[in-house]
PDB file of C-alpha atoms in Angstrom:
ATOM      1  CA  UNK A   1       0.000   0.000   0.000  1.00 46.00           C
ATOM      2  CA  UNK A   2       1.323   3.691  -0.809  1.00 44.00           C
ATOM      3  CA  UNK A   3       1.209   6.357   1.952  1.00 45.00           C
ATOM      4  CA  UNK A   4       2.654   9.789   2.404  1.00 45.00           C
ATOM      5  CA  UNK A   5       4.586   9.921  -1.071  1.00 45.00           C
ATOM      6  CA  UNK A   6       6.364   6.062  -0.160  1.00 45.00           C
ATOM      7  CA  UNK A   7       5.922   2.528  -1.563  1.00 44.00           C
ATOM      8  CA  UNK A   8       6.421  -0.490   0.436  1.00 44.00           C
ATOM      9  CA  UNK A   9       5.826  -3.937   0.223  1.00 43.00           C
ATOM     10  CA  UNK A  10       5.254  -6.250   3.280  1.00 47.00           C
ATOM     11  CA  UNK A  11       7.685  -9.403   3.694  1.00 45.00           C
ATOM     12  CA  UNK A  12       5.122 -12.029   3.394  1.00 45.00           C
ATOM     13  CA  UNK A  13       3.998 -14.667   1.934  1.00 45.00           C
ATOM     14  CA  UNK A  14       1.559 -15.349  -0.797  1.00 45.00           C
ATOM     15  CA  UNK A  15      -0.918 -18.419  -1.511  1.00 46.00           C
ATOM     16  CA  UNK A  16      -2.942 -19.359  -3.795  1.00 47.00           C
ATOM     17  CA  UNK A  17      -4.047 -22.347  -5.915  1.00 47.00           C
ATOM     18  CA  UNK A  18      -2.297 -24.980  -4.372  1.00 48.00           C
ATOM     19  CA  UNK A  19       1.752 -23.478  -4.740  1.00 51.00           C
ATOM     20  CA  UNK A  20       3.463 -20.753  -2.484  1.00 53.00           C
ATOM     21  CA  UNK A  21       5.372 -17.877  -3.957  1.00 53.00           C
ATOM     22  CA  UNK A  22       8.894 -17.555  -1.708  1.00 55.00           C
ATOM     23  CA  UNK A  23       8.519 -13.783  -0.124  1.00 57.00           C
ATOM     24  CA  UNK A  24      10.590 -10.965  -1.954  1.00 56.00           C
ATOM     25  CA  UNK A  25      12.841  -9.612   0.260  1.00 58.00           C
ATOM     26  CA  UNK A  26      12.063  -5.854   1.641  1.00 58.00           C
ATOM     27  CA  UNK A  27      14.061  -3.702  -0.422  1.00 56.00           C
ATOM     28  CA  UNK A  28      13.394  -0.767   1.657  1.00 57.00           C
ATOM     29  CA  UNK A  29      11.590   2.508   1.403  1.00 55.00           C
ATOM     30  CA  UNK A  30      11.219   3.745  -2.029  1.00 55.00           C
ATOM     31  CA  UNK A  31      10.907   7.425  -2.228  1.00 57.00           C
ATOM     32  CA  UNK A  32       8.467   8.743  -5.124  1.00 52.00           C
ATOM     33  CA  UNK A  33       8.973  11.986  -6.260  1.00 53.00           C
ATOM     34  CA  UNK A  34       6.148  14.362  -7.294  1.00 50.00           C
ATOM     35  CA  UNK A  35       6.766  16.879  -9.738  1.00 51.00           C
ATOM     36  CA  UNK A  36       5.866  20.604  -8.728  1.00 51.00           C
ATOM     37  CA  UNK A  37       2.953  21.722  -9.743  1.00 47.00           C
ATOM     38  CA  UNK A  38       2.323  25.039 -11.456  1.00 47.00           C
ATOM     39  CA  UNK A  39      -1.117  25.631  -9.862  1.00 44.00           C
ATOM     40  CA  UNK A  40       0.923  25.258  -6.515  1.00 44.00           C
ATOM     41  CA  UNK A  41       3.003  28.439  -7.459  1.00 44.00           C
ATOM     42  CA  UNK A  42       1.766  32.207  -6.974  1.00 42.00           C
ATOM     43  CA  UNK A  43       2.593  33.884  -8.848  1.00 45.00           C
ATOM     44  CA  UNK A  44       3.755  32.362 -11.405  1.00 47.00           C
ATOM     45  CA  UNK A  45       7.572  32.840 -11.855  1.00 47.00           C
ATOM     46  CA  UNK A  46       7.953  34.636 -15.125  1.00 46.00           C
ATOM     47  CA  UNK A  47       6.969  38.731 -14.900  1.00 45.00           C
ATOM     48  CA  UNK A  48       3.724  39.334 -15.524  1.00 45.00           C
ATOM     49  CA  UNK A  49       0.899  41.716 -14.508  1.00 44.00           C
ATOM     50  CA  UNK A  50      -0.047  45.320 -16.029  1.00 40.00           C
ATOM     51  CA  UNK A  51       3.053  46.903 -13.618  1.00 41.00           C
ATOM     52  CA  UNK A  52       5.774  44.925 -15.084  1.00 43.00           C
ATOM     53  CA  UNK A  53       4.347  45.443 -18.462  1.00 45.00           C
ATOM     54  CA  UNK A  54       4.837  42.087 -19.752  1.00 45.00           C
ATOM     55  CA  UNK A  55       0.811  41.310 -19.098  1.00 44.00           C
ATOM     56  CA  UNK A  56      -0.999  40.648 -22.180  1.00 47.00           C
ATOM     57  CA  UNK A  57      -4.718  39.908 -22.458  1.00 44.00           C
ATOM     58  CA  UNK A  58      -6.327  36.585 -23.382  1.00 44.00           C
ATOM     59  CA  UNK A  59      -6.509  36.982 -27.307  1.00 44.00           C
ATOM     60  CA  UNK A  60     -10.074  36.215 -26.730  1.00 41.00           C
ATOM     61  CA  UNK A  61     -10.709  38.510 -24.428  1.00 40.00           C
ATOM     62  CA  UNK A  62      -9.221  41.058 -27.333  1.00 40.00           C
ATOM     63  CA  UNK A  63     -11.398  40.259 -30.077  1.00 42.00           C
ATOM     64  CA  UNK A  64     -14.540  40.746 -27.616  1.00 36.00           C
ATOM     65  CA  UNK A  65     -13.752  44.311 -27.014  1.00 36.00           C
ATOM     66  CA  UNK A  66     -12.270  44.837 -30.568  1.00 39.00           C
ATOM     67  CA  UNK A  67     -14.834  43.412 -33.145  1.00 42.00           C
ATOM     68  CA  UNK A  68     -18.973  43.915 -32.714  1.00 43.00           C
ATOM     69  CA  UNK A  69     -20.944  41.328 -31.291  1.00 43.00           C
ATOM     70  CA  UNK A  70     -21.921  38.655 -34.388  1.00 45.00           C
ATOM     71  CA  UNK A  71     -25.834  40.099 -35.418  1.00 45.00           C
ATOM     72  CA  UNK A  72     -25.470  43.457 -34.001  1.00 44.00           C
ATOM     73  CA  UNK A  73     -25.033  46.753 -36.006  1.00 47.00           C
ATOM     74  CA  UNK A  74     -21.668  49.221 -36.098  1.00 45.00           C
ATOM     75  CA  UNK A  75     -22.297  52.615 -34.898  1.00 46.00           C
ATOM     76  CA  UNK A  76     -22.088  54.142 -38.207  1.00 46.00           C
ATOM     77  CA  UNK A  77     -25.050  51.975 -38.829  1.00 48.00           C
ATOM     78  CA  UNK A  78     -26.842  53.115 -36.049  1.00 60.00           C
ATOM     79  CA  UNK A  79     -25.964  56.727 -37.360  1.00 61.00           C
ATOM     80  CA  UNK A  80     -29.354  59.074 -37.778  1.00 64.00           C
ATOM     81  CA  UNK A  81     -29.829  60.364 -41.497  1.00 63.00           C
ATOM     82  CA  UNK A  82     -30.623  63.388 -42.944  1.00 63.00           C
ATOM     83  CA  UNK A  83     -31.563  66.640 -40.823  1.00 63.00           C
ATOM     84  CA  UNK A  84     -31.580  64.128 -38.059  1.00 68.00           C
ATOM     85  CA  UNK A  85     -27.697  63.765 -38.294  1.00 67.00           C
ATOM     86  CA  UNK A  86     -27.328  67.842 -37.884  1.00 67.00           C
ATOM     87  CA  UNK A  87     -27.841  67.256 -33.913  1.00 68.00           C
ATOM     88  CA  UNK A  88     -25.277  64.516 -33.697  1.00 73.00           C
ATOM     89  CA  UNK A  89     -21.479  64.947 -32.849  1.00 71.00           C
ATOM     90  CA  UNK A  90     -20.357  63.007 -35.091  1.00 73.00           C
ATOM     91  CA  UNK A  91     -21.863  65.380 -37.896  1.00 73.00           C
ATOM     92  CA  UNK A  92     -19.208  68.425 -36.122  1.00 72.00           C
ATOM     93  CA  UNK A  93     -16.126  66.074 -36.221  1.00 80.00           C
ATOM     94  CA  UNK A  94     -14.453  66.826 -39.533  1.00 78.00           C
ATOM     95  CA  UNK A  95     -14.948  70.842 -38.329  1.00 78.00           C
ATOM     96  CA  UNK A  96     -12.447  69.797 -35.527  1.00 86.00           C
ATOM     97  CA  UNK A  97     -10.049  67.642 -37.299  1.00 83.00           C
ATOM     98  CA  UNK A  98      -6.855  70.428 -37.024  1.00 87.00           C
ATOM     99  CA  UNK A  99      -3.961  70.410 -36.059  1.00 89.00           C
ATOM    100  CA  UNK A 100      -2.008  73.166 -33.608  1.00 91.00           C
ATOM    101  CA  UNK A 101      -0.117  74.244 -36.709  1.00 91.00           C
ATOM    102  CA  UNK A 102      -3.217  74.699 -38.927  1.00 91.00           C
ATOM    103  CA  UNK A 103      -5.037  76.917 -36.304  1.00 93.00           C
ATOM    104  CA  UNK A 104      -1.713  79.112 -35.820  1.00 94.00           C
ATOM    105  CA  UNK A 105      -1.333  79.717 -39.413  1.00 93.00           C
ATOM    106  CA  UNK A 106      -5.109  80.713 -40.063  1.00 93.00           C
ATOM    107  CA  UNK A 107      -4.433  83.210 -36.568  1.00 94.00           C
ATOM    108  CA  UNK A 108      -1.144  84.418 -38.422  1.00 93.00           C
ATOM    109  CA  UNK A 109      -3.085  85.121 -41.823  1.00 92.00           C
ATOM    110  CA  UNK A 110      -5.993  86.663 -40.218  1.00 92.00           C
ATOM    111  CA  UNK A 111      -3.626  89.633 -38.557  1.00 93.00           C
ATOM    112  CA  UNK A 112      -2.489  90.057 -42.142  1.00 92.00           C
ATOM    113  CA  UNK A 113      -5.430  91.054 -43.266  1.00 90.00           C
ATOM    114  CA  UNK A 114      -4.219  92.603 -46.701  1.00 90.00           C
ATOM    115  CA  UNK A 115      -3.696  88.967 -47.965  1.00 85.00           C
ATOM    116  CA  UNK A 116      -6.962  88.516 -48.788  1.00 82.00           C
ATOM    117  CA  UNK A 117      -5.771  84.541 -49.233  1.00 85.00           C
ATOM    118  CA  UNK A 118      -7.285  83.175 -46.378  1.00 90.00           C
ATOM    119  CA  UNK A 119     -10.560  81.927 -47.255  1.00 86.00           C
ATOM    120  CA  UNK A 120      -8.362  80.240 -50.556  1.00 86.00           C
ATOM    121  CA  UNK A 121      -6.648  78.417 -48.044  1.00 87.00           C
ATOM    122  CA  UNK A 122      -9.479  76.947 -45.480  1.00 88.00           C
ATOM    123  CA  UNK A 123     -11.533  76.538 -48.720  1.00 84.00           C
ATOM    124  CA  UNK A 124     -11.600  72.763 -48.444  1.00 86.00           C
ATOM    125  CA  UNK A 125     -10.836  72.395 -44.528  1.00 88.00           C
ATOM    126  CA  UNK A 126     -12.635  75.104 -42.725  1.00 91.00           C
ATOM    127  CA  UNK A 127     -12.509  74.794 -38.964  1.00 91.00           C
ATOM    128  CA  UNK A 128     -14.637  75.538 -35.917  1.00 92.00           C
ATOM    129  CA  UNK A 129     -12.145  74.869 -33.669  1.00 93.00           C
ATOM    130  CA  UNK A 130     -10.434  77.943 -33.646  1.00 93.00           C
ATOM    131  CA  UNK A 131     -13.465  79.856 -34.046  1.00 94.00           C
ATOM    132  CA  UNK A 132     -14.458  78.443 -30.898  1.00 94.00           C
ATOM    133  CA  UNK A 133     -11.089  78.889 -29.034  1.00 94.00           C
ATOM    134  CA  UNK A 134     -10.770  82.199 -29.696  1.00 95.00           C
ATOM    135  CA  UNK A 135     -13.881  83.264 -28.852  1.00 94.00           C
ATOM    136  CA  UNK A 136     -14.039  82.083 -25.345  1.00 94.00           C
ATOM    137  CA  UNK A 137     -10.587  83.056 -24.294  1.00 94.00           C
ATOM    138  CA  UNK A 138     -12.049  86.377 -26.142  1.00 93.00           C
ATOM    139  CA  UNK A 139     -14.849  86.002 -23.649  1.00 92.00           C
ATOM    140  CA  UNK A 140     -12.998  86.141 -20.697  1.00 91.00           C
ATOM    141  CA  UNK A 141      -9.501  88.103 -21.234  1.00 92.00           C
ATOM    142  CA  UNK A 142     -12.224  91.065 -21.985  1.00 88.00           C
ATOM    143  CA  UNK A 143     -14.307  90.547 -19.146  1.00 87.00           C
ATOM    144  CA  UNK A 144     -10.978  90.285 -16.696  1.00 89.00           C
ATOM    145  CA  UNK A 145      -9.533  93.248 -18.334  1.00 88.00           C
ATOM    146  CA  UNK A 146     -12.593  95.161 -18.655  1.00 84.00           C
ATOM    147  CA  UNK A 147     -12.340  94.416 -14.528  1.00 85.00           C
ATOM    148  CA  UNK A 148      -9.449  95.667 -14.118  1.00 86.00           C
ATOM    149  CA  UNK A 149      -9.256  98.511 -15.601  1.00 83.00           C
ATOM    150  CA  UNK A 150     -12.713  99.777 -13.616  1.00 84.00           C
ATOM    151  CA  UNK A 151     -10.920  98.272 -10.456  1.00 84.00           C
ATOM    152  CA  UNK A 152      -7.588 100.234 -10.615  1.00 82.00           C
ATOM    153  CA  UNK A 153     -10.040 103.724 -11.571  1.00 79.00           C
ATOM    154  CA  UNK A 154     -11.549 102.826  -8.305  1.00 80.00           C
ATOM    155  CA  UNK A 155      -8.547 102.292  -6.839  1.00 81.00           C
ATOM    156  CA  UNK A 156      -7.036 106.035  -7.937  1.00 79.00           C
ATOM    157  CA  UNK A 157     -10.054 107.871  -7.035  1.00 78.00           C
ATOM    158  CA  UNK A 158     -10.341 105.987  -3.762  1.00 79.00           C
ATOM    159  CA  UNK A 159     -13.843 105.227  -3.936  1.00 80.00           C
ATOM    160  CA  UNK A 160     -15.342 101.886  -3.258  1.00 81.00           C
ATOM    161  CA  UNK A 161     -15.589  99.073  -6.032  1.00 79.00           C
ATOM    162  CA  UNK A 162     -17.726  96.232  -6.776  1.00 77.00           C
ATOM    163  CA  UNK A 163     -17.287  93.864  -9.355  1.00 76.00           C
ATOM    164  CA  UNK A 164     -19.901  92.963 -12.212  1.00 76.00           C
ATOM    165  CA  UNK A 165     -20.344  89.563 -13.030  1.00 79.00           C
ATOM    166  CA  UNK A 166     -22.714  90.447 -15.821  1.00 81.00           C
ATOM    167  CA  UNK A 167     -19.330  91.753 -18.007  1.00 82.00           C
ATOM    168  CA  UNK A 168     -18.661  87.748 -18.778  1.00 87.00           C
ATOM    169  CA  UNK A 169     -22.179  87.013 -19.149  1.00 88.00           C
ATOM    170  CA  UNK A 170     -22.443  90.426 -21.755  1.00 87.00           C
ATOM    171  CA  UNK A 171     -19.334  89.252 -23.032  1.00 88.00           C
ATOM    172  CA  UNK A 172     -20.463  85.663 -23.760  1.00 91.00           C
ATOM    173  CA  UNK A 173     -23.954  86.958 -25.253  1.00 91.00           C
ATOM    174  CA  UNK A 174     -21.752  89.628 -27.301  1.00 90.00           C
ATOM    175  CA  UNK A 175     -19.104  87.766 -29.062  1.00 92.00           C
ATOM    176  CA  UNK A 176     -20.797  84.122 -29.213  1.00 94.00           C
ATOM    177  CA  UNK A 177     -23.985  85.473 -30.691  1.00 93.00           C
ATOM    178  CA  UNK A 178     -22.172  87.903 -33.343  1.00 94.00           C
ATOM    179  CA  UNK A 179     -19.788  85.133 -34.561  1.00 93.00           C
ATOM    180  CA  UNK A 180     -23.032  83.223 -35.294  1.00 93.00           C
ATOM    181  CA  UNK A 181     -25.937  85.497 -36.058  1.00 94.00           C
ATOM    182  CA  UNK A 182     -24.008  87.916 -38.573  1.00 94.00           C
ATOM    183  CA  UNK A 183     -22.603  84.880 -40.799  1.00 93.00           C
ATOM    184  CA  UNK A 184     -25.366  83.260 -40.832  1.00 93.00           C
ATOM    185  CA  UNK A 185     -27.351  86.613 -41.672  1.00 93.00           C
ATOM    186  CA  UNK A 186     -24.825  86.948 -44.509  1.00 91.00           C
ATOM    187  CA  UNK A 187     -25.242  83.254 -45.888  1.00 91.00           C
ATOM    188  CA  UNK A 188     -28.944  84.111 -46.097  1.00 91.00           C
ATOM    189  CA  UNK A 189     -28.052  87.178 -47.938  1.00 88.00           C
ATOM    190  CA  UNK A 190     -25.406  85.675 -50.280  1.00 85.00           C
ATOM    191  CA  UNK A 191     -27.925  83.068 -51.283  1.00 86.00           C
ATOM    192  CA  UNK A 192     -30.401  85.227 -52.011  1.00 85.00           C
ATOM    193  CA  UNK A 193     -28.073  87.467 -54.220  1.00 80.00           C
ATOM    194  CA  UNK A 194     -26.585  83.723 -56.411  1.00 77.00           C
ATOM    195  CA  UNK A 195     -23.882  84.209 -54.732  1.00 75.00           C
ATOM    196  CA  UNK A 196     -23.476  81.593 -52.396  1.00 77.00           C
ATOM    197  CA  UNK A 197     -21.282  80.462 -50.145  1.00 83.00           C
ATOM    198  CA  UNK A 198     -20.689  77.498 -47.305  1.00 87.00           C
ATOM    199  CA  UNK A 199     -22.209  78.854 -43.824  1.00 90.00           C
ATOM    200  CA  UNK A 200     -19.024  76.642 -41.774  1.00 91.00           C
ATOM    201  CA  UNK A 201     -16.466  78.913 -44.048  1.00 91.00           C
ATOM    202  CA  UNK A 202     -18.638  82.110 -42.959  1.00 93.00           C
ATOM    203  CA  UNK A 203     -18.025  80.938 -39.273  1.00 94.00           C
ATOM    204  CA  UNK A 204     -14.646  80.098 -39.969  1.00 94.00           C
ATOM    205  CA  UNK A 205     -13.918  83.506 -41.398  1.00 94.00           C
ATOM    206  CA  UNK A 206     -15.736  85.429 -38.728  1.00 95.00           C
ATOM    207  CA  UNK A 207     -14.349  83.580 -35.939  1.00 95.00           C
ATOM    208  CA  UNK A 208     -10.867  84.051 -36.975  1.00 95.00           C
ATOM    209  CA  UNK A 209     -11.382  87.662 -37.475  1.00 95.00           C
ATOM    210  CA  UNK A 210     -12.010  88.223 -33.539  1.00 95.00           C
ATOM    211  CA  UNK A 211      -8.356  87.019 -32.514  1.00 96.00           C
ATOM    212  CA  UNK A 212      -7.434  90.453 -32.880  1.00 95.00           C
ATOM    213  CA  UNK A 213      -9.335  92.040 -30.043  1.00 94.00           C
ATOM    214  CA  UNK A 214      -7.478  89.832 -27.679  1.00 94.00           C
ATOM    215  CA  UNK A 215      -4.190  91.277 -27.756  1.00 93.00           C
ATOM    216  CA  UNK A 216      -6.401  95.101 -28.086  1.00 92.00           C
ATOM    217  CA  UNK A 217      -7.841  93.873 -25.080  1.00 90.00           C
ATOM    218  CA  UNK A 218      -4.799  93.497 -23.528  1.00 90.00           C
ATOM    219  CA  UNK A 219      -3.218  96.784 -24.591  1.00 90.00           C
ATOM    220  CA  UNK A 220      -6.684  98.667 -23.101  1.00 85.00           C
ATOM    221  CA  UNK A 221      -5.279  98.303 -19.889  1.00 86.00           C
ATOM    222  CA  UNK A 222      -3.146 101.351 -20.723  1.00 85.00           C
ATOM    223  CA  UNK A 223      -4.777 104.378 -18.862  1.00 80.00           C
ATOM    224  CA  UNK A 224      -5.372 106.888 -21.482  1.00 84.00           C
ATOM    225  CA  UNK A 225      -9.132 107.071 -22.897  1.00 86.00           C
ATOM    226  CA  UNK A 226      -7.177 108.429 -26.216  1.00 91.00           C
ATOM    227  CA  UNK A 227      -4.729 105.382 -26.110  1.00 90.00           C
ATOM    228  CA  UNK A 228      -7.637 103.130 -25.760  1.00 88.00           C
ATOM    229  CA  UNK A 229      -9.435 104.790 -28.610  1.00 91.00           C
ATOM    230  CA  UNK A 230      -6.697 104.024 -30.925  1.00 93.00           C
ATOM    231  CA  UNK A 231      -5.953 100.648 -30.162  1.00 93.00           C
ATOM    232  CA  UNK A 232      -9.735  99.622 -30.627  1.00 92.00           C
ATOM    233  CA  UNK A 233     -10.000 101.434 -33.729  1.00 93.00           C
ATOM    234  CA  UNK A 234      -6.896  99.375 -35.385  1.00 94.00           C
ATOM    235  CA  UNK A 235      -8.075  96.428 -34.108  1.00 94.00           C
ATOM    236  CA  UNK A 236     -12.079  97.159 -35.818  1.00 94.00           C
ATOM    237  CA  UNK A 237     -10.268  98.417 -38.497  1.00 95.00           C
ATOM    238  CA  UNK A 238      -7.971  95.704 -39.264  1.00 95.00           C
ATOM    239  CA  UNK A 239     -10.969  92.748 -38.062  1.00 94.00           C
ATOM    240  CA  UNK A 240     -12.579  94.584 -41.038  1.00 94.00           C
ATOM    241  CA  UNK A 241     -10.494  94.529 -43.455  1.00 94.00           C
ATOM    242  CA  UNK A 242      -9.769  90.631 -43.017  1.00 94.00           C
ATOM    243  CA  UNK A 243     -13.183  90.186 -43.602  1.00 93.00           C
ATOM    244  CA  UNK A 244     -13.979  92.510 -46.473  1.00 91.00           C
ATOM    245  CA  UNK A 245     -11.233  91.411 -48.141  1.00 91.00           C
ATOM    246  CA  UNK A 246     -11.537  87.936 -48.175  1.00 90.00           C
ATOM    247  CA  UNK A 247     -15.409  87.771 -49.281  1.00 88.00           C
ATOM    248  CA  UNK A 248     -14.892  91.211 -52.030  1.00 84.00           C
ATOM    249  CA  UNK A 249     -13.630  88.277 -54.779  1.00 74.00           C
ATOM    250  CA  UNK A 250     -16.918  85.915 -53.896  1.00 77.00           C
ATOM    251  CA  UNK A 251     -19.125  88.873 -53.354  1.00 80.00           C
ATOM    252  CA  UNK A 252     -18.117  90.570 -57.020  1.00 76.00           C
ATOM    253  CA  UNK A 253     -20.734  87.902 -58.331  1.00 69.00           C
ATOM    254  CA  UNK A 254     -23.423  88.957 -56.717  1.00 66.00           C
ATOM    255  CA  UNK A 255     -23.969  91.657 -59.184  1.00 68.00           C
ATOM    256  CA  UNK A 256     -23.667  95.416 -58.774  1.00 72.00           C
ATOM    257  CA  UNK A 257     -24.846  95.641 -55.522  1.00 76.00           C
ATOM    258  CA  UNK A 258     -21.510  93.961 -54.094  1.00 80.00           C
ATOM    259  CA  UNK A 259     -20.189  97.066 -52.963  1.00 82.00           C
ATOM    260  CA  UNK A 260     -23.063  97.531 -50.640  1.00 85.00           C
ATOM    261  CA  UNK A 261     -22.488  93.952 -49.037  1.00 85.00           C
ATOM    262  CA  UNK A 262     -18.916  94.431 -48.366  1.00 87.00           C
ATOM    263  CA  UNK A 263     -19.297  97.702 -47.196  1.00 89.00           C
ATOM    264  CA  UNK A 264     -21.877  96.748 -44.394  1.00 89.00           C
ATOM    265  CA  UNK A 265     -19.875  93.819 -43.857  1.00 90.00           C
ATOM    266  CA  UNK A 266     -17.327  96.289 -43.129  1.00 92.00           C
ATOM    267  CA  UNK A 267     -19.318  98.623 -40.888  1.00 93.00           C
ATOM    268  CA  UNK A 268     -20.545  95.531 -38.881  1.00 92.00           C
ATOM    269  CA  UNK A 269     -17.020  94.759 -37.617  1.00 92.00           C
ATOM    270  CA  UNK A 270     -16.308  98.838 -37.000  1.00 93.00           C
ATOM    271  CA  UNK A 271     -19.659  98.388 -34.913  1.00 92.00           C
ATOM    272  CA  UNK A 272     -18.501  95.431 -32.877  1.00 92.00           C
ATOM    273  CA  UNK A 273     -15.111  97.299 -32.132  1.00 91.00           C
ATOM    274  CA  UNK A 274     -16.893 100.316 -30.704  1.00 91.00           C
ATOM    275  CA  UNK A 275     -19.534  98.320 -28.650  1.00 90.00           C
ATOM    276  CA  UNK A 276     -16.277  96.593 -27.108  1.00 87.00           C
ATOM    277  CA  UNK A 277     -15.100  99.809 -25.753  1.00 86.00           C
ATOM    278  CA  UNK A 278     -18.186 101.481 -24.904  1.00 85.00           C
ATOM    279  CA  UNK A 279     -19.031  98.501 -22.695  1.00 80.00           C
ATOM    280  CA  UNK A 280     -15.963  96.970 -21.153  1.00 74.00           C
ATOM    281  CA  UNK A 281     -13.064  99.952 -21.598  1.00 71.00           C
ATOM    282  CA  UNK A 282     -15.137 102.984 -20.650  1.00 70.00           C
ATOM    283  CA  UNK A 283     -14.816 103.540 -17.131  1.00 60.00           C
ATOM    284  CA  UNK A 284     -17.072 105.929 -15.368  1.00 60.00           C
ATOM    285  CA  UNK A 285     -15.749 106.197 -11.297  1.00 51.00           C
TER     286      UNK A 285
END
């Protein structure tokens, strides 16, 4: 009989059918070795697990995550059509396919505005990231400015200050809902005129046009109403000219009543440019 790992076999003898079989002598213990078992090791001995880096999923377990469940649809299937589509993300994702080099050329070209290349260049990739971008950090650099500048008049004049919270909520209504109402008011326009042209290159256009007023922001801090005057007007003026300039060559189709369009186009901006100051760099103490 075998117990505890050890085989022996008892000196004896044993009968049967009418003989005897002589008794084997006892050779002794005989040890049995078992081999090690891997289940009896953990962990195992080679380096594994996700901090060593050497752990790799079950192949299996790859494909599960990695390929659609047989019978079910992708999620481009699953994709609404038609107008439907216009209130899904993925119908805004080519708009923000741009890299940080694409968005600081298009800034670079748009204070250039004599070019008159741009929209030639973001003809078949316009953006709405930048747009975007540079309209919130519009948002708030004029709002923090436009704070500080009322602060520090306080400040001189010694008289007690408060801040306004409504200059980021003017400022968000101000610049968001320009850089969308007026190009789309102007794609409504153009179309009507034969002269059409893509409402995401309008926003493009119009969004990169504001970058200016961030660094005019920036120089408003300057304490001289005359100073401030000057800087907002180049800023308008040049914002204006960017725009102007880029739409005069698709506007000249519209017939002779071009002029007219590009010269309100060009007033618009001038407007938005004095607003800016009348609201956030005019302080009254």
């Amino acid at each position: 009989m075998m117990s505890s790992g050890y085989t022996s076999i008892d000196n004896q003898k044993v009968s049967g059918g009418g003989g005897s079989v002589p008794a084997v002598p006892d050779p002794g213990h005989v040890t049995v070795k078992f081999a090690e078992s891997n289940l009896q090791t953990f962990p195992p001995s080679e380096t594994q697990g996700k901090i060593s880096g050497g752990y790799r999923p079950p192949r299996d377990a790859d494909d599960s995550f990695s390929k659609p469940a047989s019978g079910s649809n992708s999620s481009e299937e699953q994709q609404p059509s038609g107008w439907l589509r216009t209130f899904t993300v993925a119908a805004y994702k080519p708009y923000f396919d741009v890299d940080t080099s694409d968005v600081l050329e298009r800034i670079k070209d748009s204070l250039f505005p004599f070019k008159g290349s741009f929209n030639e260049k973001t003809s078949s990739n316009p953006d709405l990231y930048g747009p975007f971008w540079i309209c919130t950090t519009l948002i708030f650099v004029a709002a923090a400015i436009g704070t500080f500048v009322t602060y520090v008049a306080h400040k001189v004049q010694k008289k007690e200050w408060d801040y306004d919270i409504n200059m980021v909520t003017w400022s968000a209504g101000l610049f968001y809902g320009y850089s969308m109402v007026v190009p789309l008011g102007l794609y409504i326009i153009l179309k009507y005129f034969s002269a059409p042209s893509g409402l995401v290159q309008l926003w493009c256009l119009y969004g990169y046009s504001l970058f200016v007023f961030i660094p005019a922001s920036c120089l408003s801090i300057i304490p001289y109403e005359i100073v401030r005057w000057a800087v907002v007007g180049v800023a308008g003026f040049m914002s204006a000219t960017f725009v102007a300039l880029n739409l005069r060559a698709h506007i000249t189709s519209a017939g002779e009543r071009w002029f007219l369009i590009v010269a309100g186009i060009f007033l618009l901006q001038l407007g938005l440019a004095v607003v800016l100051k009348m609201y956030l760099f005019t302080v009254t103490v």
